[in-house]
XYZ file of C-alpha atoms in Angstrom:
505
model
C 9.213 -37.091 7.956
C 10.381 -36.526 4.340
C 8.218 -35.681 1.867
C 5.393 -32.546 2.137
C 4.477 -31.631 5.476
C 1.605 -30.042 4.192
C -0.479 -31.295 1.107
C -2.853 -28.661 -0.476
C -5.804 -30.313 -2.827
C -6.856 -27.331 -5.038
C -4.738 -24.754 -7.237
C -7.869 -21.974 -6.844
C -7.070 -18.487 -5.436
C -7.034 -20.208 -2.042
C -5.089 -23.367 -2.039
C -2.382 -20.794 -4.423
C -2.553 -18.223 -1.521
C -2.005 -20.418 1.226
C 0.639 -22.637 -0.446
C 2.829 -19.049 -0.667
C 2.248 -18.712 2.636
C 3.458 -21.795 3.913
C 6.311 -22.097 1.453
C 7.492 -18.363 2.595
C 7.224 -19.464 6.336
C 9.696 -22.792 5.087
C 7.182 -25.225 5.119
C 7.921 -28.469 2.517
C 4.273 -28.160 1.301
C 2.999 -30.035 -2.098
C -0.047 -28.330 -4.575
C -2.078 -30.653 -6.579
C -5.100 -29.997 -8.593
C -6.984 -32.604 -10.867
C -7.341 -29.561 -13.488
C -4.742 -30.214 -16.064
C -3.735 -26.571 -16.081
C -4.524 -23.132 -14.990
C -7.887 -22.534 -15.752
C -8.502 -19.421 -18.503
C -11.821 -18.644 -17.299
C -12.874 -15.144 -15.334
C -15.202 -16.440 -13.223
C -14.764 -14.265 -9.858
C -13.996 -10.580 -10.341
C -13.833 -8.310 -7.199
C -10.575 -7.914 -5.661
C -11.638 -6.265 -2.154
C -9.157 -3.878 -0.381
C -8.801 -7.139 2.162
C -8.055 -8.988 -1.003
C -5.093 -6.544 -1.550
C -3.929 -6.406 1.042
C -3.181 -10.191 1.590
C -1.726 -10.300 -1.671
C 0.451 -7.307 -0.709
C 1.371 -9.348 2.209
C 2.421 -12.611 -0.031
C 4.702 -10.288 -2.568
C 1.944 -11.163 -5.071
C 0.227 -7.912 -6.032
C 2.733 -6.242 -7.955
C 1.347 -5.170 -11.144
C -2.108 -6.429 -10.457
C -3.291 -2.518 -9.155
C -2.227 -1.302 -12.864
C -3.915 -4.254 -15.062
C -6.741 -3.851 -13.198
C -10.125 -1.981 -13.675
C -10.556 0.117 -10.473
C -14.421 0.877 -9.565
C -15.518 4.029 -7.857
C -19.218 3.632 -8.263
C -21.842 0.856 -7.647
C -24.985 2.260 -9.371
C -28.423 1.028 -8.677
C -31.364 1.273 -11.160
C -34.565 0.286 -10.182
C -37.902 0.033 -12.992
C -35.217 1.709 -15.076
C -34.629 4.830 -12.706
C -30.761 5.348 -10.675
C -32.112 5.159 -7.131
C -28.619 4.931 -5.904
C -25.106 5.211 -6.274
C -22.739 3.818 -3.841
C -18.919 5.306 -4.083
C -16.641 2.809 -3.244
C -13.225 3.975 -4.854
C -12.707 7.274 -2.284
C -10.292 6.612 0.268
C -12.013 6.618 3.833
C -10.507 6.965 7.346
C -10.333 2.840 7.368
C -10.026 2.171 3.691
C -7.478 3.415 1.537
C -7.501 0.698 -1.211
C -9.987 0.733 -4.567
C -11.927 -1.796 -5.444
C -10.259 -3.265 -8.413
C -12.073 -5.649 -10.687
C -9.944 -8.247 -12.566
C -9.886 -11.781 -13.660
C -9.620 -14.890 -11.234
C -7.627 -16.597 -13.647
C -5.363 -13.147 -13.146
C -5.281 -13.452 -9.329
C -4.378 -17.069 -9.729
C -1.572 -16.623 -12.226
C -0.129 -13.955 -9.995
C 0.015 -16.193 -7.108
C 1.113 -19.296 -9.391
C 4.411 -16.724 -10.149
C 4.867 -16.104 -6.407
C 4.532 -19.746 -5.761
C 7.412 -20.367 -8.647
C 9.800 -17.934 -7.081
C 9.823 -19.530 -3.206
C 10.277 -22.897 -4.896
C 6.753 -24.672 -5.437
C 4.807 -25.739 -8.333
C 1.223 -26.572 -8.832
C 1.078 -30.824 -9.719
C -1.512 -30.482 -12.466
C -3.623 -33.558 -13.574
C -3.029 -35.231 -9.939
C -6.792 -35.873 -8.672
C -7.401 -36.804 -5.502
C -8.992 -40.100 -4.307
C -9.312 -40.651 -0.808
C -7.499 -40.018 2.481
C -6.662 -42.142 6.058
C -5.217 -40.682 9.281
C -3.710 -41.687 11.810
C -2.436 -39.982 15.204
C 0.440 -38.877 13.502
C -0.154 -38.337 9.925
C -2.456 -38.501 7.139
C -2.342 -40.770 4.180
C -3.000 -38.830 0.787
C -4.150 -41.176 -1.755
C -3.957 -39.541 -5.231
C -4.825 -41.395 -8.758
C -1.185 -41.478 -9.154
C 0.089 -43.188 -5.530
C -0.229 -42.222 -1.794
C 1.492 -39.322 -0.143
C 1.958 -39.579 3.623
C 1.927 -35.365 5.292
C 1.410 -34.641 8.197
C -1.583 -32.412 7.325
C -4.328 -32.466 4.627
C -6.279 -29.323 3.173
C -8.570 -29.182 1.068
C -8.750 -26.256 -0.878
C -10.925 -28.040 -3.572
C -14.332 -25.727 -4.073
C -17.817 -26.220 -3.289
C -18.175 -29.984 -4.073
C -14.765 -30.818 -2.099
C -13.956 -34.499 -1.962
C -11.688 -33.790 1.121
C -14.085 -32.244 2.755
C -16.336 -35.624 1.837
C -13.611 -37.757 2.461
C -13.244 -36.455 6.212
C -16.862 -36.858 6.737
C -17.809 -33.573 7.035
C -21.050 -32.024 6.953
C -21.537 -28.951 3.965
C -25.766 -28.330 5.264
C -27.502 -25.174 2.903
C -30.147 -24.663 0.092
C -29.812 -22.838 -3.113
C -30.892 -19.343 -2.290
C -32.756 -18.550 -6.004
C -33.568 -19.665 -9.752
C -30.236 -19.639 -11.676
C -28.277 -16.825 -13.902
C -26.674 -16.942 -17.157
C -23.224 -14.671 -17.330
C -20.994 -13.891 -19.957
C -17.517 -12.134 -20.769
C -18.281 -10.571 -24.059
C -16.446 -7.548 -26.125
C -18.969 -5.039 -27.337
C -19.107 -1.036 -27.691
C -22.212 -0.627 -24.640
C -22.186 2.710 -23.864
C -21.152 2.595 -20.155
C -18.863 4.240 -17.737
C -15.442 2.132 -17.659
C -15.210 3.012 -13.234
C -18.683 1.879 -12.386
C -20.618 -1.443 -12.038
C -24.565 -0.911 -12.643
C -27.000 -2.954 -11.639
C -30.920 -2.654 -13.431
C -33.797 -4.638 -10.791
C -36.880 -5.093 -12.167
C -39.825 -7.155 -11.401
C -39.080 -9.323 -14.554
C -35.671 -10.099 -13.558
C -32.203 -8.128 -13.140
C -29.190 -7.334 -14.778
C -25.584 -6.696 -13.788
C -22.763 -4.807 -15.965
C -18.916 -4.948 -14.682
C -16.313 -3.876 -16.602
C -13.673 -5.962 -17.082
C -9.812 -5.000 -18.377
C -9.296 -5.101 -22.206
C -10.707 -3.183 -24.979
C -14.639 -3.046 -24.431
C -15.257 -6.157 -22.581
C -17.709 -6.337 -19.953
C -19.319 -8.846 -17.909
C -23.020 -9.401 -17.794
C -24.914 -11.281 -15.346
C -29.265 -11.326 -15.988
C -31.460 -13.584 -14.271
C -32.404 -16.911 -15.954
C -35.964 -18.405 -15.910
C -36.404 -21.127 -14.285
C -37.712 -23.244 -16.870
C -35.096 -26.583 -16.559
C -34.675 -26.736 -19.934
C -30.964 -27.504 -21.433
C -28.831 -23.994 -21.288
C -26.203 -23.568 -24.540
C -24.198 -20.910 -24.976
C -26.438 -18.835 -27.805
C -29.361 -18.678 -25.475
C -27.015 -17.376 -22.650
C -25.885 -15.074 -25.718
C -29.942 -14.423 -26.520
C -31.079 -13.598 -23.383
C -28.029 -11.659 -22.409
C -28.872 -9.374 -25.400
C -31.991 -9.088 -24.269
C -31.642 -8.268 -20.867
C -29.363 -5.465 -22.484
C -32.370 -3.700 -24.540
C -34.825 -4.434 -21.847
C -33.755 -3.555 -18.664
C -30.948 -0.918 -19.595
C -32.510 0.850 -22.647
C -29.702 -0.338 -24.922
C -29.712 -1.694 -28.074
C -26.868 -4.328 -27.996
C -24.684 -3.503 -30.863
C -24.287 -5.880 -34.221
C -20.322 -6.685 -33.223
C -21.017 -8.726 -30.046
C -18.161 -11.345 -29.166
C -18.672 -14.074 -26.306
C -15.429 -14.714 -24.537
C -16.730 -16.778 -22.893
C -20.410 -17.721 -20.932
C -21.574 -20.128 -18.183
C -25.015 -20.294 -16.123
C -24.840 -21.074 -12.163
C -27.732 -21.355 -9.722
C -26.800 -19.754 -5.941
C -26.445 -21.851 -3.177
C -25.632 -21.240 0.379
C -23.873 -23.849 2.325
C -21.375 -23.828 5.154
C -19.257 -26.872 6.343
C -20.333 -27.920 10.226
C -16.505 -27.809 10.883
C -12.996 -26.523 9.394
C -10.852 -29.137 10.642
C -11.175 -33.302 11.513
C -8.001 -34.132 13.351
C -5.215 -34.110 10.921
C -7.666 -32.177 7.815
C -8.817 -29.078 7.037
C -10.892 -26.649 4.786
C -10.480 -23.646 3.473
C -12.599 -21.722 0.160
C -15.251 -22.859 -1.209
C -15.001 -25.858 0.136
C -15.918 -24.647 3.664
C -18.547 -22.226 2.478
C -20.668 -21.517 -0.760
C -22.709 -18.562 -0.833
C -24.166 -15.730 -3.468
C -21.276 -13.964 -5.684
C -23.555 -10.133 -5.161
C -21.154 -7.699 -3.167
C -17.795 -9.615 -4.519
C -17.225 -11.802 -1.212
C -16.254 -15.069 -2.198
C -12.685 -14.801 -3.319
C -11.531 -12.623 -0.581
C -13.290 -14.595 2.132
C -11.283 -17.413 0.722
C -7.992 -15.486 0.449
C -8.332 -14.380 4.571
C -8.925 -18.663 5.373
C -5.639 -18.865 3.558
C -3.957 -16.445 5.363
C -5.300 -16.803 8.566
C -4.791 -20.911 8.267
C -0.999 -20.035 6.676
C 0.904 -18.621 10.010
C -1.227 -21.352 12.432
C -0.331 -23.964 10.212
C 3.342 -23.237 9.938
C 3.886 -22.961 13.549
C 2.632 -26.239 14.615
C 4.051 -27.975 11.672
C 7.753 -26.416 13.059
C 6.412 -27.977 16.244
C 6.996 -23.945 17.607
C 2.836 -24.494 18.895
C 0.365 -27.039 19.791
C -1.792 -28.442 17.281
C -4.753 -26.762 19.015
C -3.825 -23.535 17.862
C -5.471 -24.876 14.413
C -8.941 -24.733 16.795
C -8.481 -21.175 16.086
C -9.092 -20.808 12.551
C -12.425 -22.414 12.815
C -13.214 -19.790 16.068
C -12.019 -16.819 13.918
C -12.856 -17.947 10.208
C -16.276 -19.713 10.607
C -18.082 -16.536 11.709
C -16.964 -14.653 8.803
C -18.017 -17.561 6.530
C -21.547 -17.476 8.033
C -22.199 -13.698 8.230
C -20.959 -13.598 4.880
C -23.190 -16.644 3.888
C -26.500 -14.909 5.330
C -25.573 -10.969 4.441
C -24.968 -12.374 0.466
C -28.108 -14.029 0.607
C -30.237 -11.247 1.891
C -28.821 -9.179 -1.020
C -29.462 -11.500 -3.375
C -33.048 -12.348 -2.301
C -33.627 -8.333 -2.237
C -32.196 -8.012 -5.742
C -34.325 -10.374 -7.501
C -36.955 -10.342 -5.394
C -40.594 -11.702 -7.171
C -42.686 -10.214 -4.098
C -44.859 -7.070 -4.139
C -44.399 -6.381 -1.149
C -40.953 -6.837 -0.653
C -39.527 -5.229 -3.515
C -41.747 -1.741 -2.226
C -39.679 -1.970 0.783
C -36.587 -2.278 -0.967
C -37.346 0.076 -3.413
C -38.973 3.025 -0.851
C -37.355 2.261 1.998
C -33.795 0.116 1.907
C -32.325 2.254 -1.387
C -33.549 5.584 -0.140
C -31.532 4.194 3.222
C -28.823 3.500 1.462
C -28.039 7.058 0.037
C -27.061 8.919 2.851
C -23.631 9.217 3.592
C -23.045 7.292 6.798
C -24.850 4.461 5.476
C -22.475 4.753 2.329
C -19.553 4.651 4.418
C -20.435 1.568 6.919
C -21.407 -0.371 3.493
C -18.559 0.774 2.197
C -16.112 -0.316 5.120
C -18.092 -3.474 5.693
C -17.499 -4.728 1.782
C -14.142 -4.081 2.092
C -13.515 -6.945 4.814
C -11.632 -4.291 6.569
C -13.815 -4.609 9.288
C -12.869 -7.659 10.429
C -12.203 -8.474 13.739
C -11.318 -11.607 16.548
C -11.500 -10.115 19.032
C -14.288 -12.549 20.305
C -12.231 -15.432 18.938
C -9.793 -17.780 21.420
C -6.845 -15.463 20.556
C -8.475 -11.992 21.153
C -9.044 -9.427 24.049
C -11.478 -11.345 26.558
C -12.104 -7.262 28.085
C -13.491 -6.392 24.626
C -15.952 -9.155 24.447
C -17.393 -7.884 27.851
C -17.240 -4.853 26.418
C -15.017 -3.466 28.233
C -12.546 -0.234 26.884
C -12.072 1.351 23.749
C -9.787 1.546 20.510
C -7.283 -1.104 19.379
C -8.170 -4.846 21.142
C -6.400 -7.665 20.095
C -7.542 -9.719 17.226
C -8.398 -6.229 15.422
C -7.249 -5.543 12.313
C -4.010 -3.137 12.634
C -3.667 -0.554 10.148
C -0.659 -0.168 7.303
C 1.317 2.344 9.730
C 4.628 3.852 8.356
C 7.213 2.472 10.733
C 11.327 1.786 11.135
C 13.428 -1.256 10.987
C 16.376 -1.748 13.683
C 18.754 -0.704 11.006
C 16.771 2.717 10.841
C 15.338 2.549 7.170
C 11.449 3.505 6.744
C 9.071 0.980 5.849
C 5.346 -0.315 6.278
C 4.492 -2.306 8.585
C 2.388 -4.468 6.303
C 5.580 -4.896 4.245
C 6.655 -6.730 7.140
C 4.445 -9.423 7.403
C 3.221 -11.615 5.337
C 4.710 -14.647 6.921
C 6.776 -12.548 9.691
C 5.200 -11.217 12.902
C 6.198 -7.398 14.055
C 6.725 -6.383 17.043
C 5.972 -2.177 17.136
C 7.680 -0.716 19.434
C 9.534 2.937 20.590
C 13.466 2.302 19.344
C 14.623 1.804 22.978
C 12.726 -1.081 23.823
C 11.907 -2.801 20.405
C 15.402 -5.579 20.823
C 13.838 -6.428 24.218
C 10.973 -7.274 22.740
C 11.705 -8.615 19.659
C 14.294 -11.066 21.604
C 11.286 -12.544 23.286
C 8.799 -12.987 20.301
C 12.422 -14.666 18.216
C 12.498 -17.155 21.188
C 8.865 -18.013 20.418
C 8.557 -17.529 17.014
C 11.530 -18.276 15.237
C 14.919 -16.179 15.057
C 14.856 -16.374 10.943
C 11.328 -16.525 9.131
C 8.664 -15.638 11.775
C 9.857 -12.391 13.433
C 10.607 -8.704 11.989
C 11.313 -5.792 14.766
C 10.104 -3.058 13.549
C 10.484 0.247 15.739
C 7.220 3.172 15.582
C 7.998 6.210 14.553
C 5.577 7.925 16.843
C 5.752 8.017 20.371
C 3.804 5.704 21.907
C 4.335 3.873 25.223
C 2.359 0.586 24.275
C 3.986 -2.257 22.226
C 2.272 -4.397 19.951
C 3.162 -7.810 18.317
C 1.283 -7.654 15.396
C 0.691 -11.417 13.654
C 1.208 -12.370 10.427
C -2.089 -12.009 8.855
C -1.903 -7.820 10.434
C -4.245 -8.727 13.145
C -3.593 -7.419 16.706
C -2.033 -10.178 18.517
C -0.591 -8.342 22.128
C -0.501 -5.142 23.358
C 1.342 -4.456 26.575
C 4.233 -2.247 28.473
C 5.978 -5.254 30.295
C 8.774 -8.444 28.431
C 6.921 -10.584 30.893
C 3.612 -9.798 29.614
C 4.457 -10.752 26.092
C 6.133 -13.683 27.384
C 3.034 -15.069 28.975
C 1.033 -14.290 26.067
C 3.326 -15.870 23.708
C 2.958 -19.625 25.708
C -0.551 -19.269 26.490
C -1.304 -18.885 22.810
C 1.498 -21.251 21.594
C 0.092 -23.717 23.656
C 3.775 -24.468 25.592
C 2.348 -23.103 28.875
C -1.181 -25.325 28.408
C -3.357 -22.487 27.268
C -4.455 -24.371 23.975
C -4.241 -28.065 25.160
């Protein structure tokens, strides 16, 4: 087919992220986004250690770590007293990554200069209309023509018209009244490391900083009033939030950078793929921006979609691996969906009753130090495992033995190449798989995954510096694919999941 294989509808963090990925992996793939540039705006902030990490994976995090404000503390004040503070910059037995708060627009133009240097750019001003399938391809119709791919994603946010177009469902509720938000530049006198949070029965307020001399951003609850929101009430009430729930008296040079007002909503599409299109982002799931979720859960759809996608479109796997990124993605959507919201509905809650429990019981909870480090390790997507998914250990999900299972998440360990030089193993990846390996036996191993996988682009051999007995092929997105002694186990793992031997038909 000439032309894209792939066409990507949205130029957000996502449809950026996973048009590296597929470009790195050699996939023609085309990026088009109605927008008629980058957008300039903040909106989200938190760049988890997941986050990281797949940008460390797509050679697009350089520099981002040192422009970046990196948060040790979440601090929690409740009728104007700290309750709680929740470290979240130490470096833990599983996390060894800060935090690091920075602009979206940031992220994005980091990943619109990766996208540059493997040979793509973003098709600004192209809006999407409609699309058609058939068996073997799907008909793109833009404003500007059609565009024939043989696969469609839409990476277009919450109110997706891919995700329309296919006829998917996106079922949910708003989760609470709305909330005004604002970058502004102002002398507020509060620690540059920590993001503080005041709950109170009149409403909340949130205070991030944010790179750049004295700017901050503030999110306060907004009354639910439905009258017409400008930007100087946003300003007003902002202000006011400021003196009433913090104790501050906002100073006289105040500049908005820029302010917005959003209402929550919770939503999560039925399904991530009809046929020949898919979701990813936003457009597969909406849900509350408390904890810093969203972006990274869209950044791990891109990632996890990326290696799938590029296999099948080499024709090196059945098209029912792409089942898979539903089986593994869609649970993370929906915990993430419902663990959001129950924050949320905590933090601004209007019940009696409820907020005693929250304030007596769940903070108090939340101070001691194993609770501190499971929240911790949760919020850091670190956590995240398939092994119940189509591709992980089937003895794990009956629980059934201990420690690393495939589909877990394998850590950055320091490792060598076949030519001897150190590196890490997620250096590897990225759009490679590893096989990990003692020296003797990595070539025998590698030689299979190559024959699978793809001699160039889709394998690197990578020999362990300790001495285990085990090998692992580790996939792309640094998930535990096989672990085994035997060439003919791997080889029989490498069909059945490939789909060549049946095992996905």
């Amino acid at each position: 087919m000439e032309g894209p294989l792939v066409v990507v509808v949205g130029a957000g963090p996502t449809g950026l992220a996973l048009a590296c990925g597929l470009a790195l992996a050699g996939v023609p793939v085309r990026i088009v986004d109605k927008a008629e540039r980058p957008s300039t705006a903040s909106r989200a902030l938190g760049i988890q250690p997941r986050g990281s990490e797949v940008l460390d994976r797509l050679g697009a995090l350089e520099g981002l770590p040192e422009r970046s404000v990196r948060v040790a503390e979440f601090v929690t004040h409740v009728n104007g007293k700290c309750l709680m503070r929740l470290k979240v910059g130490a470096h833990a037995a599983l996390v060894d990554r800060p935090v690091l708060v920075n602009s979206q627009a940031e992220v994005e133009a980091q990943l619109l200069r990766r996208l540059r240097d493997v040979g793509v750019e973003v098709e600004w001003g192209r809006e999407f209309i409609d699309a058609d399938q058939d068996a073997e391809s799907v008909t793109v119709q833009l404003d500007e023509g059609a565009v024939r791919a043989r696969w469609l994603v839409g990476c277009d946010g919450a109110h997706s018209r891919v995700r329309g177009s296919a006829g998917i469902g996106f079922p949910g509720a708003p989760v609470v009244d709305g909330f005004f938000l604002a970058d502004v530049r102002a002398s507020l006198p509060f620690p540059r490391d920590v993001v503080s949070a005041w709950l109170h029965r009149k409403g909340m307020l949130g205070v991030f900083p944010l790179p750049g001399d004295c700017v901050w951003r503030l999110v306060a609850s907004a009354p639910a009033d439905g009258e017409d929101i400008g930007s100087d009430r946003v300003s007003h009430a902002l202000r006011l939030a400021v003196q009433e729930h913090a104790g501050i008296q906002p100073p006289e040079r105040w500049t908005d950078l820029w302010t917005s007002t959003f209402r929550i909503q919770r939503r999560l599409a039925t399904r991530y793929r009809s046929r020949r299109v898919l979701l990813a982002g936003d457009a597969a799931h909406v849900h509350s921006p408390f904890g810093g979720q969203g972006m990274n859960t869209g950044l791990g759809d891109a990632e996890n979609l990326a290696w799938k996608l590029a296999l099948v479109a080499s024709g090196r796997a059945h098209s029912r691996l792409l089942d898979t990124y539903e089986s593994e993605r869609r649970p993370v959507a929906r915990e993430v969906v419902a663990s959001t919201s129950g924050v949320t509905r905590l933090a601004v809650a209007d019940n009696m009753v409820v907020r005693a429990v929250r304030d007596r019981a769940l903070v108090p909870l939340l101070r001691l130090p194993t609770a501190q480090r499971l929240l911790w390790e949760k919020s850091s997507q670190l956590r995240i495992s398939y092994r119940n998914g189509p591709l992980g250990d089937r003895w794990s999900r009956l629980g059934i033995g201990v420690g690393l299972r495939a589909g877990d998440r394998v850590p950055d360990l320091t490792c060598l190449r076949e030519d001897g030089s150190r590196t890490r193993l997620h250096g590897e990846l990225g759009h490679r798989w590893a096989i990990v390996a003692p020296a003797a036996v990595a070539p025998t191993f590698a030689a299979i995954a190559r024959r699978h996988l793809g001699a160039d682009t889709a394998v690197a051999a990578v020999s362990e510096t300790g001495g285990r007995r085990t090998v692992m092929l580790v996939r792309p997105d640094a998930h535990l694919g096989w672990a085994g002694t035997t060439p003919a186990a791997l080889d029989h793992w490498l069909t059945h999941a490939l789909g060549s031997g049946g095992g996905l038909r």
